Amino acid sequence: MIRFEHVTKRYKGTAKPALSDIDFEIQRGEFVFLVGASGSGKSSCLRLILREDVPSSGRVVALGRDTKTLTTRRTPYFRRHIGAVFQDFRLLQSKTVAQNVAFTLQVIGRSRGFIKQAVPDALERVGLAGMGKRMPHELSGGEQQRVAIARALVNRPQLLLADEPTGNLDPGTSVDIMRILAQVNATGTTVVMATHEATFVDQMQRRVIELSEGVLLRDERHGGYGDTSVVRTLRPETERGAAAIAALTAVLEVQREVTEGSAEAAVDATQRAVDAVEEVVDVIAAPAPAPARPAEAADAAIPPIEPASGDPVAEPVPVAEPDAAAGEQPEDDGADRTPSVPHVPVDELGMADRLGLRPRDDDEVGPTS
Ligand code: ADP
Ligand code: MG
């Protein structure tokens, strides 16, 4: 799903590279922590995955695409399969919760019917059912971050990137956010979360990729933060299940693109499905990891995902009904389409690039061999 091959990133005017010769691969369905001190290169990695930036050397492959060969014109379509949340929530303060969640869908031209169903679904997934009419300033920090997660999930992305999503929250609220991210992952979405906070990483016992000053220090399956004694405590069947669900999601996406999307989108989706199925085969073929510790470690590996103080977040979400699967909106039906969105305050969100609202500049990125 994501592959870094000898990735080095140098920013203009800086002597030291922000990332040096980084190599890792993330499979569909994984939950990965990207950890390291401030300035270690975590956000740079996430920006490379989102193709907000390209490597100075090496290759970043995300969702089956080499980000360097992806044209600027295609980038917004690529990003529709990726949700992103940030430390500072980035909500539109002048819009209600529901409008914030609906906003991206409107900009990409989703139908009213889709939006009407998808927004309450997304709010329910994050435990905010019925809160759509509130304004962001009426919510706590944790609730605002839930809105941001709902917005990131509303188009059913295959991948969720979270850059220090708990950085502005108190520990109790942060745990709620972690539960939601774990739940999102349990439904087949790959999650990559950057954090410098040890607590969650220790508790979650998922894969940890640690950076230090742009160098990959550690890439450990299911390790705790700074604790190398706990390895491989995630039960293999969990991985298999996640891989299988992810493959099913990918296949349903093919179905959807074939019936509703463009030929190019169908080809893209097919490639992703092939990748997903190959990963299932890999996961099944891989030798079962020996637990480093007896049963208690395995039981402690994944904290149960419980509703946070009565919130219905533990309700499993049906995985990718074809209608709800992320994908490009076909250009041909137009019948129930929301009218073009006037006065779109995308700059407020820094989302112009993500949504393809910048002028085309295809020549900027050429194919690489
Ligand atoms: P982290 O997210 O782990 O705090 P970053 O990826 O933001 O780390 O930054 C890694 C290094 O790259 C830091 O030294 C930072 O100062 C530098 N850096 C990040 N973005 C830029 C930029 N746009 N221009 C110049 N240097 C940058
Ligand atoms: Mg950062």
PDB file of N, CA, C and O in Angstrom, residues 16-20 39-41 211-215:
ATOM      1  N   LYS A  16      21.108  19.795   6.058  1.00  0.00           N
ATOM      2  CA  LYS A  16      20.910  18.376   6.387  1.00  0.00           C
ATOM      3  C   LYS A  16      19.602  17.877   5.783  1.00  0.00           C
ATOM      4  O   LYS A  16      18.581  18.568   5.867  1.00  0.00           O
ATOM      5  N   PRO A  17      19.587  16.690   5.170  1.00  0.00           N
ATOM      6  CA  PRO A  17      18.306  16.204   4.653  1.00  0.00           C
ATOM      7  C   PRO A  17      17.312  15.952   5.785  1.00  0.00           C
ATOM      8  O   PRO A  17      17.704  15.516   6.876  1.00  0.00           O
ATOM      9  N   ALA A  18      16.034  16.222   5.510  1.00  0.00           N
ATOM     10  CA  ALA A  18      14.982  15.956   6.502  1.00  0.00           C
ATOM     11  C   ALA A  18      14.749  14.458   6.617  1.00  0.00           C
ATOM     12  O   ALA A  18      14.351  13.957   7.664  1.00  0.00           O
ATOM     13  N   LEU A  19      14.966  13.728   5.511  1.00  0.00           N
ATOM     14  CA  LEU A  19      14.873  12.262   5.520  1.00  0.00           C
ATOM     15  C   LEU A  19      16.069  11.712   4.752  1.00  0.00           C
ATOM     16  O   LEU A  19      16.415  12.224   3.680  1.00  0.00           O
ATOM     17  N   SER A  20      16.704  10.674   5.291  1.00  0.00           N
ATOM     18  CA  SER A  20      17.889  10.105   4.657  1.00  0.00           C
ATOM     19  C   SER A  20      17.705   8.622   4.384  1.00  0.00           C
ATOM     20  O   SER A  20      17.612   7.828   5.324  1.00  0.00           O
ATOM     21  N   GLY A  39      10.861  17.273  14.655  1.00  0.00           N
ATOM     22  CA  GLY A  39      11.910  17.535  13.675  1.00  0.00           C
ATOM     23  C   GLY A  39      12.553  16.273  13.115  1.00  0.00           C
ATOM     24  O   GLY A  39      13.468  16.339  12.287  1.00  0.00           O
ATOM     25  N   SER A  40      12.071  15.103  13.533  1.00  0.00           N
ATOM     26  CA  SER A  40      12.716  13.858  13.081  1.00  0.00           C
ATOM     27  C   SER A  40      12.295  13.466  11.659  1.00  0.00           C
ATOM     28  O   SER A  40      12.907  12.588  11.050  1.00  0.00           O
ATOM     29  N   GLY A  41      11.236  14.091  11.138  1.00  0.00           N
ATOM     30  CA  GLY A  41      10.857  13.811   9.745  1.00  0.00           C
ATOM     31  C   GLY A  41       9.508  13.135   9.564  1.00  0.00           C
ATOM     32  O   GLY A  41       9.162  12.722   8.453  1.00  0.00           O
ATOM     33  N   LEU A 211      11.826   7.319  13.664  1.00  0.00           N
ATOM     34  CA  LEU A 211      12.780   8.172  12.970  1.00  0.00           C
ATOM     35  C   LEU A 211      13.562   8.986  13.989  1.00  0.00           C
ATOM     36  O   LEU A 211      13.043   9.343  15.036  1.00  0.00           O
ATOM     37  N   SER A 212      14.803   9.253  13.647  1.00  0.00           N
ATOM     38  CA  SER A 212      15.596  10.161  14.457  1.00  0.00           C
ATOM     39  C   SER A 212      16.428  10.997  13.500  1.00  0.00           C
ATOM     40  O   SER A 212      17.224  10.455  12.731  1.00  0.00           O
ATOM     41  N   GLU A 213      16.183  12.285  13.516  1.00  0.00           N
ATOM     42  CA  GLU A 213      16.890  13.204  12.621  1.00  0.00           C
ATOM     43  C   GLU A 213      16.904  12.708  11.177  1.00  0.00           C
ATOM     44  O   GLU A 213      17.930  12.716  10.510  1.00  0.00           O
ATOM     45  N   GLY A 214      15.770  12.242  10.744  1.00  0.00           N
ATOM     46  CA  GLY A 214      15.625  11.857   9.347  1.00  0.00           C
ATOM     47  C   GLY A 214      16.149  10.474   9.001  1.00  0.00           C
ATOM     48  O   GLY A 214      16.094  10.053   7.846  1.00  0.00           O
ATOM     49  N   VAL A 215      16.617   9.757  10.021  1.00  0.00           N
ATOM     50  CA  VAL A 215      17.136   8.412   9.773  1.00  0.00           C
ATOM     51  C   VAL A 215      16.186   7.388  10.390  1.00  0.00           C
ATOM     52  O   VAL A 215      15.664   7.607  11.485  1.00  0.00           O
TER      53      VAL A 215
END
